[in-house]
């Protein structure tokens, strides 16, 4: 009997080895990957998280670092590949950060895993009133809350699997990718890479849906939400024939909650903060205001890869604002378009150079940058400008050089050099 058992074990092992030898090789990682397990305590607003980050050799080097909110207590920190870590405090680009620095003994030739287990309050110290990460009945997880470790340049994109318990069943969840909310457990898979994992959970959200767009809000009949729905559909229908299929694929989910603050975009996800007081104060705002906002955020689906801490960031914000203005011209005509353009001309007076000084100023990003793009359009003609953006939309630029290369190919080297000079002056 004993010999038979041993023979069975040997045979099983041999069959397993054979199967392993004949198994297809594992698919290569298309990006870093985050495996996130978390539990949220609704009474205290505390999260206990366990995060395993799989990093490709190209994702890190000696001295690479990750940020996490310094109000979290780290219960376990481990990384393989012979890598050691040190920790520092940091207050830039966001206050109250813990920096985890990686020290490589040698260049990497295969993926490594960074494992962090930690716990702490989601809100952190001194959250802005109305913009808390966690309040009873509403939660909004995003990069700015530093609830998961993020590479310190904020530019590393990752796929993710997440399982987060403690989200009440009566709260509606809005996020990226494919997800289910069963009981109080959110299970999420996002197979396309992004630099953040936004998750909104709020009571009372209703849903408006088309094949390409979903809008979630607690009052679908409010004037603001109706305009957002209309122009979300209009913007994606305007952009896709021009820039190409929306990266990450439809539907793009737009969630409107009563938090304070402005709108922001991630791949296939947009969050709009609009307090009830704000809507009540100004029920007659011009239609082009919400239209411009949602068109700008939708444009980030294509214009977003540039590093936000460098001067290349104009490729995200100025390009999205230029695209938004083109949509406004399309949807509202020349008079409204020229009115918005004139306001930018006034606001942009005295703006510093866009290139050469790190991350551009807000005036550069939202006023001067779009104006320079319209000047470029006037110089080379709308047909060539549209061709430049059609090419770039299908391979979004990371650097100014990426933009100038396509511009040179379409409109000639002198046009590219002249535009470069405009950006730098």
mmCIF file of C-alpha atoms in Angstrom:
data_model
loop_
_atom_site.group_PDB
_atom_site.id
_atom_site.type_symbol
_atom_site.label_atom_id
_atom_site.label_comp_id
_atom_site.label_asym_id
_atom_site.label_seq_id
_atom_site.Cartn_x
_atom_site.Cartn_y
_atom_site.Cartn_z
ATOM 1 C CA UNK A 1 0.000 0.000 0.000
ATOM 2 C CA UNK A 2 2.819 2.364 0.948
ATOM 3 C CA UNK A 3 4.773 1.610 -2.226
ATOM 4 C CA UNK A 4 1.664 2.118 -4.292
ATOM 5 C CA UNK A 5 1.135 5.503 -2.664
ATOM 6 C CA UNK A 6 4.730 6.521 -3.432
ATOM 7 C CA UNK A 7 4.398 5.363 -7.030
ATOM 8 C CA UNK A 8 1.196 7.364 -7.357
ATOM 9 C CA UNK A 9 2.920 10.460 -6.008
ATOM 10 C CA UNK A 10 5.846 9.979 -8.401
ATOM 11 C CA UNK A 11 3.501 9.464 -11.351
ATOM 12 C CA UNK A 12 1.446 12.518 -10.373
ATOM 13 C CA UNK A 13 4.590 14.617 -10.106
ATOM 14 C CA UNK A 14 5.807 13.373 -13.478
ATOM 15 C CA UNK A 15 2.486 14.172 -15.125
ATOM 16 C CA UNK A 16 2.500 17.622 -13.529
ATOM 17 C CA UNK A 17 6.035 18.266 -14.728
ATOM 18 C CA UNK A 18 5.082 17.141 -18.228
ATOM 19 C CA UNK A 19 2.019 19.360 -18.224
ATOM 20 C CA UNK A 20 4.125 22.264 -16.982
ATOM 21 C CA UNK A 21 6.705 21.683 -19.686
ATOM 22 C CA UNK A 22 4.030 21.645 -22.357
ATOM 23 C CA UNK A 23 2.013 24.550 -20.959
ATOM 24 C CA UNK A 24 2.070 27.742 -22.981
ATOM 25 C CA UNK A 25 4.341 30.450 -21.561
ATOM 26 C CA UNK A 26 2.694 33.023 -19.317
ATOM 27 C CA UNK A 27 1.492 36.082 -21.183
ATOM 28 C CA UNK A 28 3.936 38.975 -20.803
ATOM 29 C CA UNK A 29 2.854 41.813 -18.544
ATOM 30 C CA UNK A 30 1.554 44.753 -20.564
ATOM 31 C CA UNK A 31 2.081 47.015 -17.547
ATOM 32 C CA UNK A 32 2.724 46.888 -13.838
ATOM 33 C CA UNK A 33 -0.094 45.143 -11.968
ATOM 34 C CA UNK A 34 -1.721 45.887 -8.603
ATOM 35 C CA UNK A 35 -3.500 43.183 -6.616
ATOM 36 C CA UNK A 36 -5.473 45.037 -3.941
ATOM 37 C CA UNK A 37 -7.319 43.559 -0.967
ATOM 38 C CA UNK A 38 -8.935 45.971 1.436
ATOM 39 C CA UNK A 39 -11.570 46.217 4.140
ATOM 40 C CA UNK A 40 -13.255 49.496 5.083
ATOM 41 C CA UNK A 41 -14.742 50.090 8.508
ATOM 42 C CA UNK A 42 -17.835 52.223 7.939
ATOM 43 C CA UNK A 43 -17.947 53.342 11.575
ATOM 44 C CA UNK A 44 -14.407 54.727 11.708
ATOM 45 C CA UNK A 45 -13.595 55.388 8.027
ATOM 46 C CA UNK A 46 -10.465 53.271 8.334
ATOM 47 C CA UNK A 47 -9.125 50.940 5.668
ATOM 48 C CA UNK A 48 -6.915 47.909 6.198
ATOM 49 C CA UNK A 49 -5.183 47.199 2.879
ATOM 50 C CA UNK A 50 -2.911 44.539 1.482
ATOM 51 C CA UNK A 51 -1.373 45.468 -1.879
ATOM 52 C CA UNK A 52 0.951 43.408 -4.061
ATOM 53 C CA UNK A 53 2.511 45.310 -6.965
ATOM 54 C CA UNK A 54 4.137 43.326 -9.768
ATOM 55 C CA UNK A 55 6.748 45.497 -11.460
ATOM 56 C CA UNK A 56 8.434 44.917 -14.799
ATOM 57 C CA UNK A 57 12.165 45.717 -15.148
ATOM 58 C CA UNK A 58 11.286 48.873 -17.090
ATOM 59 C CA UNK A 59 8.986 50.125 -14.314
ATOM 60 C CA UNK A 60 11.748 50.783 -11.781
ATOM 61 C CA UNK A 61 15.452 51.492 -11.455
ATOM 62 C CA UNK A 62 17.839 52.144 -8.595
ATOM 63 C CA UNK A 63 16.352 55.063 -6.650
ATOM 64 C CA UNK A 64 12.770 54.655 -7.889
ATOM 65 C CA UNK A 65 10.258 55.392 -5.167
ATOM 66 C CA UNK A 66 6.610 55.047 -4.243
ATOM 67 C CA UNK A 67 4.372 57.444 -2.305
ATOM 68 C CA UNK A 68 1.763 56.514 0.297
ATOM 69 C CA UNK A 69 -0.052 58.823 2.704
ATOM 70 C CA UNK A 70 2.103 59.203 5.821
ATOM 71 C CA UNK A 71 -0.933 58.811 8.101
ATOM 72 C CA UNK A 72 -1.050 55.106 7.271
ATOM 73 C CA UNK A 73 0.704 52.631 9.545
ATOM 74 C CA UNK A 74 2.713 50.123 7.521
ATOM 75 C CA UNK A 75 2.280 46.640 8.964
ATOM 76 C CA UNK A 76 4.431 44.828 6.420
ATOM 77 C CA UNK A 77 6.788 45.890 3.636
ATOM 78 C CA UNK A 78 8.632 43.393 1.460
ATOM 79 C CA UNK A 79 10.169 43.310 -1.991
ATOM 80 C CA UNK A 80 12.021 40.518 -3.762
ATOM 81 C CA UNK A 81 14.847 40.562 -6.311
ATOM 82 C CA UNK A 82 17.504 41.508 -3.754
ATOM 83 C CA UNK A 83 16.030 45.022 -3.525
ATOM 84 C CA UNK A 84 16.261 46.970 -0.265
ATOM 85 C CA UNK A 85 14.178 49.957 0.795
ATOM 86 C CA UNK A 86 14.475 53.133 2.827
ATOM 87 C CA UNK A 87 11.728 55.538 3.835
ATOM 88 C CA UNK A 88 11.555 59.335 3.841
ATOM 89 C CA UNK A 89 8.951 62.002 4.570
ATOM 90 C CA UNK A 90 7.863 64.208 1.645
ATOM 91 C CA UNK A 91 5.574 67.200 1.203
ATOM 92 C CA UNK A 92 5.707 67.546 -2.613
ATOM 93 C CA UNK A 93 3.808 67.380 -4.871
ATOM 94 C CA UNK A 94 1.205 66.586 -2.180
ATOM 95 C CA UNK A 95 1.576 67.150 1.550
ATOM 96 C CA UNK A 96 1.834 64.348 4.126
ATOM 97 C CA UNK A 97 3.582 61.697 2.053
ATOM 98 C CA UNK A 98 5.719 58.729 2.980
ATOM 99 C CA UNK A 99 8.289 57.940 0.287
ATOM 100 C CA UNK A 100 9.503 54.350 -0.059
ATOM 101 C CA UNK A 101 12.774 54.340 -2.005
ATOM 102 C CA UNK A 102 13.958 51.203 -3.806
ATOM 103 C CA UNK A 103 17.667 50.358 -3.921
ATOM 104 C CA UNK A 104 18.627 47.843 -6.609
ATOM 105 C CA UNK A 105 21.785 45.803 -6.201
ATOM 106 C CA UNK A 106 21.846 45.072 -9.942
ATOM 107 C CA UNK A 107 19.714 45.759 -13.046
ATOM 108 C CA UNK A 108 16.547 43.688 -13.210
ATOM 109 C CA UNK A 109 15.939 41.066 -15.860
ATOM 110 C CA UNK A 110 12.568 39.780 -14.656
ATOM 111 C CA UNK A 111 9.514 41.108 -12.787
ATOM 112 C CA UNK A 112 9.641 41.690 -9.029
ATOM 113 C CA UNK A 113 6.877 42.130 -6.461
ATOM 114 C CA UNK A 114 6.491 44.882 -3.878
ATOM 115 C CA UNK A 115 4.149 43.943 -1.042
ATOM 116 C CA UNK A 116 2.642 46.459 1.380
ATOM 117 C CA UNK A 117 0.147 45.850 4.171
ATOM 118 C CA UNK A 118 -1.056 48.924 6.046
ATOM 119 C CA UNK A 119 -3.998 50.527 7.825
ATOM 120 C CA UNK A 120 -5.266 54.008 8.592
ATOM 121 C CA UNK A 121 -8.019 56.553 8.107
ATOM 122 C CA UNK A 122 -9.023 57.142 4.489
ATOM 123 C CA UNK A 123 -9.448 60.866 5.082
ATOM 124 C CA UNK A 124 -5.944 61.539 6.321
ATOM 125 C CA UNK A 125 -5.108 64.794 8.098
ATOM 126 C CA UNK A 126 -7.067 67.987 7.485
ATOM 127 C CA UNK A 127 -9.206 67.033 4.456
ATOM 128 C CA UNK A 128 -10.854 69.919 2.608
ATOM 129 C CA UNK A 129 -14.443 70.322 3.713
ATOM 130 C CA UNK A 130 -16.760 68.769 1.165
ATOM 131 C CA UNK A 131 -13.928 66.913 -0.573
ATOM 132 C CA UNK A 132 -13.262 64.197 1.979
ATOM 133 C CA UNK A 133 -12.361 60.742 0.699
ATOM 134 C CA UNK A 134 -14.865 59.196 3.112
ATOM 135 C CA UNK A 135 -18.107 60.500 4.558
ATOM 136 C CA UNK A 136 -21.192 58.507 5.635
ATOM 137 C CA UNK A 137 -23.013 57.545 2.447
ATOM 138 C CA UNK A 138 -20.244 58.639 0.057
ATOM 139 C CA UNK A 139 -16.689 57.546 -0.668
ATOM 140 C CA UNK A 140 -14.346 58.594 -3.467
ATOM 141 C CA UNK A 141 -11.010 56.797 -3.713
ATOM 142 C CA UNK A 142 -8.488 58.423 -6.060
ATOM 143 C CA UNK A 143 -4.793 59.164 -6.394
ATOM 144 C CA UNK A 144 -4.991 62.512 -4.580
ATOM 145 C CA UNK A 145 -6.098 60.645 -1.446
ATOM 146 C CA UNK A 146 -2.867 58.570 -1.563
ATOM 147 C CA UNK A 147 -4.745 55.461 -0.419
ATOM 148 C CA UNK A 148 -2.587 53.087 -2.486
ATOM 149 C CA UNK A 149 1.177 53.328 -3.124
ATOM 150 C CA UNK A 150 1.872 55.118 -6.414
ATOM 151 C CA UNK A 151 5.221 55.567 -8.151
ATOM 152 C CA UNK A 152 6.482 59.019 -7.231
ATOM 153 C CA UNK A 153 6.314 60.509 -10.729
ATOM 154 C CA UNK A 154 2.576 59.622 -10.841
ATOM 155 C CA UNK A 155 3.135 58.395 -14.401
ATOM 156 C CA UNK A 156 3.332 54.602 -14.021
ATOM 157 C CA UNK A 157 0.305 52.877 -15.493
ATOM 158 C CA UNK A 158 -0.925 49.588 -14.123
ATOM 159 C CA UNK A 159 -3.619 46.962 -14.540
ATOM 160 C CA UNK A 160 -5.416 45.854 -11.411
ATOM 161 C CA UNK A 161 -7.521 43.319 -9.590
ATOM 162 C CA UNK A 162 -9.166 44.622 -6.435
ATOM 163 C CA UNK A 163 -11.395 43.171 -3.753
ATOM 164 C CA UNK A 164 -12.651 45.759 -1.270
ATOM 165 C CA UNK A 165 -15.013 44.738 1.524
ATOM 166 C CA UNK A 166 -17.076 47.070 3.686
ATOM 167 C CA UNK A 167 -18.873 49.067 0.973
ATOM 168 C CA UNK A 168 -22.573 49.051 1.945
ATOM 169 C CA UNK A 169 -24.892 47.278 -0.427
ATOM 170 C CA UNK A 170 -27.174 50.329 -0.696
ATOM 171 C CA UNK A 171 -24.342 52.455 -2.106
ATOM 172 C CA UNK A 172 -23.983 52.533 -5.910
ATOM 173 C CA UNK A 173 -20.418 51.875 -7.068
ATOM 174 C CA UNK A 174 -18.928 53.597 -10.119
ATOM 175 C CA UNK A 175 -15.417 52.735 -11.280
ATOM 176 C CA UNK A 176 -13.395 51.527 -14.239
ATOM 177 C CA UNK A 177 -13.233 48.113 -15.875
ATOM 178 C CA UNK A 178 -15.494 45.214 -14.989
ATOM 179 C CA UNK A 179 -16.806 44.984 -11.454
ATOM 180 C CA UNK A 180 -19.481 43.487 -9.228
ATOM 181 C CA UNK A 181 -20.826 44.734 -5.900
ATOM 182 C CA UNK A 182 -22.267 41.773 -4.010
ATOM 183 C CA UNK A 183 -23.284 42.311 -0.409
ATOM 184 C CA UNK A 184 -20.677 44.717 0.879
ATOM 185 C CA UNK A 185 -17.857 43.429 -1.350
ATOM 186 C CA UNK A 186 -16.598 45.152 -4.509
ATOM 187 C CA UNK A 187 -14.649 42.892 -6.875
ATOM 188 C CA UNK A 188 -13.003 44.722 -9.764
ATOM 189 C CA UNK A 189 -10.832 43.820 -12.744
ATOM 190 C CA UNK A 190 -9.304 46.477 -14.959
ATOM 191 C CA UNK A 191 -7.339 44.878 -17.777
ATOM 192 C CA UNK A 192 -6.260 48.152 -19.366
ATOM 193 C CA UNK A 193 -3.555 50.245 -17.672
ATOM 194 C CA UNK A 194 -4.062 53.592 -15.966
ATOM 195 C CA UNK A 195 -2.120 55.590 -13.366
ATOM 196 C CA UNK A 196 -4.914 55.530 -10.762
ATOM 197 C CA UNK A 197 -7.826 53.417 -9.553
ATOM 198 C CA UNK A 198 -10.833 55.699 -8.924
ATOM 199 C CA UNK A 199 -13.770 54.223 -7.016
ATOM 200 C CA UNK A 200 -16.918 56.159 -6.116
ATOM 201 C CA UNK A 201 -19.590 54.683 -3.862
ATOM 202 C CA UNK A 202 -22.615 56.794 -2.978
ATOM 203 C CA UNK A 203 -26.233 56.350 -2.005
ATOM 204 C CA UNK A 204 -29.046 57.403 -4.294
ATOM 205 C CA UNK A 205 -27.210 57.466 -7.614
ATOM 206 C CA UNK A 206 -29.383 56.976 -10.706
ATOM 207 C CA UNK A 207 -28.070 55.876 -14.102
ATOM 208 C CA UNK A 208 -28.385 57.276 -17.629
ATOM 209 C CA UNK A 209 -26.881 54.983 -20.279
ATOM 210 C CA UNK A 210 -26.076 54.762 -23.980
ATOM 211 C CA UNK A 211 -23.714 52.237 -25.612
ATOM 212 C CA UNK A 212 -20.787 54.667 -25.206
ATOM 213 C CA UNK A 213 -21.644 56.684 -22.098
ATOM 214 C CA UNK A 214 -23.010 56.097 -18.610
ATOM 215 C CA UNK A 215 -23.858 59.027 -16.313
ATOM 216 C CA UNK A 216 -24.551 58.515 -12.598
ATOM 217 C CA UNK A 217 -26.132 61.258 -10.477
ATOM 218 C CA UNK A 218 -28.666 61.545 -7.666
ATOM 219 C CA UNK A 219 -30.883 63.779 -9.834
ATOM 220 C CA UNK A 220 -30.931 62.962 -13.531
ATOM 221 C CA UNK A 221 -33.559 65.670 -14.066
ATOM 222 C CA UNK A 222 -31.392 68.563 -12.863
ATOM 223 C CA UNK A 223 -30.407 70.992 -15.591
ATOM 224 C CA UNK A 224 -26.707 70.447 -14.997
ATOM 225 C CA UNK A 225 -26.936 66.665 -15.284
ATOM 226 C CA UNK A 226 -29.121 66.850 -18.392
ATOM 227 C CA UNK A 227 -26.492 69.059 -20.055
ATOM 228 C CA UNK A 228 -23.686 66.717 -18.978
ATOM 229 C CA UNK A 229 -25.578 63.743 -20.431
ATOM 230 C CA UNK A 230 -26.246 65.534 -23.709
ATOM 231 C CA UNK A 231 -22.705 66.738 -24.247
ATOM 232 C CA UNK A 232 -21.016 63.594 -22.968
ATOM 233 C CA UNK A 233 -22.736 61.785 -25.840
ATOM 234 C CA UNK A 234 -22.007 64.674 -28.207
ATOM 235 C CA UNK A 235 -18.316 64.866 -27.297
ATOM 236 C CA UNK A 236 -17.564 61.175 -27.738
ATOM 237 C CA UNK A 237 -19.432 61.151 -31.051
ATOM 238 C CA UNK A 238 -17.358 64.161 -32.157
ATOM 239 C CA UNK A 239 -13.972 62.881 -30.998
ATOM 240 C CA UNK A 240 -13.977 59.203 -32.006
ATOM 241 C CA UNK A 241 -14.141 59.725 -35.788
ATOM 242 C CA UNK A 242 -11.304 62.235 -35.410
ATOM 243 C CA UNK A 243 -8.967 60.788 -32.738
ATOM 244 C CA UNK A 244 -9.876 57.126 -33.126
ATOM 245 C CA UNK A 245 -11.675 54.648 -30.823
ATOM 246 C CA UNK A 246 -11.651 55.774 -27.225
ATOM 247 C CA UNK A 247 -8.711 54.177 -25.369
ATOM 248 C CA UNK A 248 -9.868 51.668 -22.794
ATOM 249 C CA UNK A 249 -13.101 51.257 -24.720
ATOM 250 C CA UNK A 250 -16.638 52.299 -23.920
ATOM 251 C CA UNK A 251 -18.594 52.874 -21.867
ATOM 252 C CA UNK A 252 -17.096 56.006 -20.353
ATOM 253 C CA UNK A 253 -18.594 56.363 -16.880
ATOM 254 C CA UNK A 254 -19.365 59.863 -15.594
ATOM 255 C CA UNK A 255 -20.309 60.233 -11.929
ATOM 256 C CA UNK A 256 -21.722 63.460 -10.475
ATOM 257 C CA UNK A 257 -21.647 63.742 -6.686
ATOM 258 C CA UNK A 258 -22.087 66.522 -4.165
ATOM 259 C CA UNK A 259 -18.397 66.758 -3.290
ATOM 260 C CA UNK A 260 -16.646 70.080 -3.656
ATOM 261 C CA UNK A 261 -13.810 70.560 -6.126
ATOM 262 C CA UNK A 262 -13.667 70.369 -9.890
ATOM 263 C CA UNK A 263 -13.877 67.563 -12.410
ATOM 264 C CA UNK A 264 -11.122 65.086 -13.212
ATOM 265 C CA UNK A 265 -10.690 62.258 -15.699
ATOM 266 C CA UNK A 266 -9.167 58.801 -15.760
ATOM 267 C CA UNK A 267 -9.412 56.277 -18.587
ATOM 268 C CA UNK A 268 -13.113 55.616 -19.247
ATOM 269 C CA UNK A 269 -14.026 57.426 -16.014
ATOM 270 C CA UNK A 270 -14.901 61.042 -15.172
ATOM 271 C CA UNK A 271 -15.871 62.504 -11.794
ATOM 272 C CA UNK A 272 -17.695 65.820 -11.495
ATOM 273 C CA UNK A 273 -18.120 67.592 -8.187
ATOM 274 C CA UNK A 274 -21.255 69.745 -8.037
ATOM 275 C CA UNK A 275 -22.727 70.642 -4.671
ATOM 276 C CA UNK A 276 -26.475 71.101 -4.446
ATOM 277 C CA UNK A 277 -25.841 74.636 -3.195
ATOM 278 C CA UNK A 278 -23.799 75.425 -6.292
ATOM 279 C CA UNK A 279 -26.563 74.237 -8.618
ATOM 280 C CA UNK A 280 -29.234 76.109 -6.656
ATOM 281 C CA UNK A 281 -27.295 79.382 -6.746
ATOM 282 C CA UNK A 282 -26.989 79.473 -10.516
ATOM 283 C CA UNK A 283 -29.699 77.487 -12.309
ATOM 284 C CA UNK A 284 -29.373 79.570 -15.483
ATOM 285 C CA UNK A 285 -25.691 79.182 -16.340
ATOM 286 C CA UNK A 286 -24.944 79.104 -20.084
ATOM 287 C CA UNK A 287 -25.254 75.698 -21.699
ATOM 288 C CA UNK A 288 -21.685 75.881 -23.025
ATOM 289 C CA UNK A 289 -20.235 75.788 -19.477
ATOM 290 C CA UNK A 290 -21.131 72.166 -18.654
ATOM 291 C CA UNK A 291 -20.553 71.261 -22.315
ATOM 292 C CA UNK A 292 -16.995 72.616 -22.216
ATOM 293 C CA UNK A 293 -16.299 70.858 -18.926
ATOM 294 C CA UNK A 294 -17.415 67.419 -20.046
ATOM 295 C CA UNK A 295 -15.796 67.824 -23.493
ATOM 296 C CA UNK A 296 -12.485 68.709 -21.832
ATOM 297 C CA UNK A 297 -12.606 65.676 -19.537
ATOM 298 C CA UNK A 298 -13.634 63.348 -22.378
ATOM 299 C CA UNK A 299 -10.673 64.582 -24.437
ATOM 300 C CA UNK A 300 -8.328 63.298 -21.713
ATOM 301 C CA UNK A 301 -9.117 59.785 -22.897
ATOM 302 C CA UNK A 302 -6.650 60.566 -25.687
ATOM 303 C CA UNK A 303 -4.572 63.369 -24.186
ATOM 304 C CA UNK A 304 -3.220 62.058 -20.877
ATOM 305 C CA UNK A 305 0.050 60.072 -21.076
ATOM 306 C CA UNK A 306 2.391 63.042 -20.459
ATOM 307 C CA UNK A 307 4.161 63.122 -17.100
ATOM 308 C CA UNK A 308 2.244 65.620 -14.901
ATOM 309 C CA UNK A 309 5.416 66.764 -13.122
ATOM 310 C CA UNK A 310 7.222 67.919 -16.280
ATOM 311 C CA UNK A 311 6.769 70.618 -18.926
ATOM 312 C CA UNK A 312 5.343 67.936 -21.211
ATOM 313 C CA UNK A 313 2.102 68.214 -19.246
ATOM 314 C CA UNK A 314 0.757 70.786 -21.723
ATOM 315 C CA UNK A 315 0.131 67.747 -23.945
ATOM 316 C CA UNK A 316 -2.560 66.678 -21.481
ATOM 317 C CA UNK A 317 -4.287 69.872 -20.400
ATOM 318 C CA UNK A 318 -3.721 72.260 -23.321
ATOM 319 C CA UNK A 319 -4.603 69.572 -25.860
ATOM 320 C CA UNK A 320 -7.769 68.653 -23.937
ATOM 321 C CA UNK A 321 -8.759 72.320 -23.725
ATOM 322 C CA UNK A 322 -8.099 72.889 -27.435
ATOM 323 C CA UNK A 323 -10.229 69.823 -28.236
ATOM 324 C CA UNK A 324 -12.975 71.084 -25.934
ATOM 325 C CA UNK A 325 -13.052 74.439 -27.718
ATOM 326 C CA UNK A 326 -13.282 72.695 -31.070
ATOM 327 C CA UNK A 327 -16.292 70.809 -29.724
ATOM 328 C CA UNK A 328 -17.839 74.052 -28.494
ATOM 329 C CA UNK A 329 -17.430 75.553 -31.961
ATOM 330 C CA UNK A 330 -19.041 72.444 -33.456
ATOM 331 C CA UNK A 331 -21.941 72.348 -30.972
ATOM 332 C CA UNK A 332 -22.641 76.066 -30.373
ATOM 333 C CA UNK A 333 -21.237 77.921 -33.374
ATOM 334 C CA UNK A 334 -18.656 80.670 -33.909
ATOM 335 C CA UNK A 335 -20.129 83.338 -31.645
ATOM 336 C CA UNK A 336 -19.932 81.248 -28.465
ATOM 337 C CA UNK A 337 -16.573 79.823 -29.544
ATOM 338 C CA UNK A 338 -15.047 83.258 -30.173
ATOM 339 C CA UNK A 339 -16.398 84.518 -26.846
ATOM 340 C CA UNK A 340 -14.617 81.757 -24.943
ATOM 341 C CA UNK A 341 -11.456 82.293 -26.995
ATOM 342 C CA UNK A 342 -11.412 86.012 -26.195
ATOM 343 C CA UNK A 343 -11.609 85.296 -22.476
ATOM 344 C CA UNK A 344 -8.521 83.138 -22.841
ATOM 345 C CA UNK A 345 -6.650 85.881 -24.680
ATOM 346 C CA UNK A 346 -7.298 88.272 -21.794
ATOM 347 C CA UNK A 347 -6.353 85.688 -19.144
ATOM 348 C CA UNK A 348 -3.173 84.618 -20.977
ATOM 349 C CA UNK A 349 -1.543 88.058 -21.073
ATOM 350 C CA UNK A 350 1.885 87.918 -19.458
ATOM 351 C CA UNK A 351 1.905 84.108 -19.217
ATOM 352 C CA UNK A 352 5.386 82.568 -18.837
ATOM 353 C CA UNK A 353 6.933 80.125 -21.356
ATOM 354 C CA UNK A 354 5.360 76.683 -21.387
ATOM 355 C CA UNK A 355 8.646 74.808 -21.850
ATOM 356 C CA UNK A 356 11.769 74.902 -19.763
ATOM 357 C CA UNK A 357 10.384 75.449 -16.246
ATOM 358 C CA UNK A 358 8.972 72.102 -15.159
ATOM 359 C CA UNK A 359 5.210 71.663 -14.833
ATOM 360 C CA UNK A 360 3.551 74.653 -16.573
ATOM 361 C CA UNK A 361 1.377 77.090 -14.655
ATOM 362 C CA UNK A 362 -2.420 76.905 -14.786
ATOM 363 C CA UNK A 363 -2.443 79.971 -17.045
ATOM 364 C CA UNK A 364 -0.066 78.169 -19.398
ATOM 365 C CA UNK A 365 -2.029 74.929 -19.373
ATOM 366 C CA UNK A 366 -5.565 76.251 -19.777
ATOM 367 C CA UNK A 367 -5.145 79.648 -21.445
ATOM 368 C CA UNK A 368 -1.845 80.132 -23.293
ATOM 369 C CA UNK A 369 -1.413 76.513 -24.442
ATOM 370 C CA UNK A 370 -4.780 76.236 -26.221
ATOM 371 C CA UNK A 371 -4.238 79.665 -27.816
ATOM 372 C CA UNK A 372 -0.887 78.525 -29.204
ATOM 373 C CA UNK A 373 -2.568 75.463 -30.670
ATOM 374 C CA UNK A 374 -5.128 77.656 -32.400
ATOM 375 C CA UNK A 375 -2.271 79.818 -33.672
ATOM 376 C CA UNK A 376 -0.631 76.671 -35.024
ATOM 377 C CA UNK A 377 -3.925 75.777 -36.691
ATOM 378 C CA UNK A 378 -4.031 79.216 -38.312
ATOM 379 C CA UNK A 379 -0.426 78.813 -39.514
ATOM 380 C CA UNK A 380 -0.721 75.351 -41.077
ATOM 381 C CA UNK A 381 -4.468 75.212 -41.828
ATOM 382 C CA UNK A 382 -7.225 73.238 -40.130
ATOM 383 C CA UNK A 383 -6.900 70.286 -42.502
ATOM 384 C CA UNK A 384 -3.273 69.655 -41.515
ATOM 385 C CA UNK A 385 -4.012 70.356 -37.867
ATOM 386 C CA UNK A 386 -6.775 67.779 -37.903
ATOM 387 C CA UNK A 387 -4.429 65.270 -39.508
ATOM 388 C CA UNK A 388 -1.783 65.868 -36.838
ATOM 389 C CA UNK A 389 -4.307 65.198 -34.081
ATOM 390 C CA UNK A 390 -5.799 62.212 -35.905
ATOM 391 C CA UNK A 391 -2.346 60.593 -35.985
ATOM 392 C CA UNK A 392 -1.531 61.485 -32.383
ATOM 393 C CA UNK A 393 -4.945 60.378 -31.119
ATOM 394 C CA UNK A 394 -4.155 56.827 -32.187
ATOM 395 C CA UNK A 395 -0.735 56.951 -30.509
ATOM 396 C CA UNK A 396 -1.027 59.638 -27.801
ATOM 397 C CA UNK A 397 2.141 61.673 -27.214
ATOM 398 C CA UNK A 398 4.182 61.381 -24.025
ATOM 399 C CA UNK A 399 6.642 64.172 -24.809
ATOM 400 C CA UNK A 400 6.788 67.438 -26.739
ATOM 401 C CA UNK A 401 9.188 65.714 -29.125
ATOM 402 C CA UNK A 402 6.471 63.154 -29.962
ATOM 403 C CA UNK A 403 4.140 65.996 -30.935
ATOM 404 C CA UNK A 404 6.794 67.871 -32.936
ATOM 405 C CA UNK A 405 7.792 64.734 -34.868
ATOM 406 C CA UNK A 406 4.238 64.216 -36.168
ATOM 407 C CA UNK A 407 3.840 67.935 -36.816
ATOM 408 C CA UNK A 408 7.053 67.934 -38.841
ATOM 409 C CA UNK A 409 5.909 64.908 -40.859
ATOM 410 C CA UNK A 410 2.548 66.508 -41.688
ATOM 411 C CA UNK A 411 3.345 70.220 -41.990
ATOM 412 C CA UNK A 412 7.125 70.322 -42.443
ATOM 413 C CA UNK A 413 10.145 70.916 -40.240
ATOM 414 C CA UNK A 414 9.904 74.760 -40.316
ATOM 415 C CA UNK A 415 6.360 74.616 -38.898
ATOM 416 C CA UNK A 416 7.502 72.280 -36.133
ATOM 417 C CA UNK A 417 10.474 74.469 -35.268
ATOM 418 C CA UNK A 418 8.330 77.608 -35.203
ATOM 419 C CA UNK A 419 5.784 75.992 -32.892
ATOM 420 C CA UNK A 420 8.597 74.773 -30.629
ATOM 421 C CA UNK A 421 9.811 78.352 -30.361
ATOM 422 C CA UNK A 422 6.298 79.535 -29.466
ATOM 423 C CA UNK A 423 6.118 76.968 -26.652
ATOM 424 C CA UNK A 424 9.495 78.067 -25.324
ATOM 425 C CA UNK A 425 8.850 81.831 -25.397
#
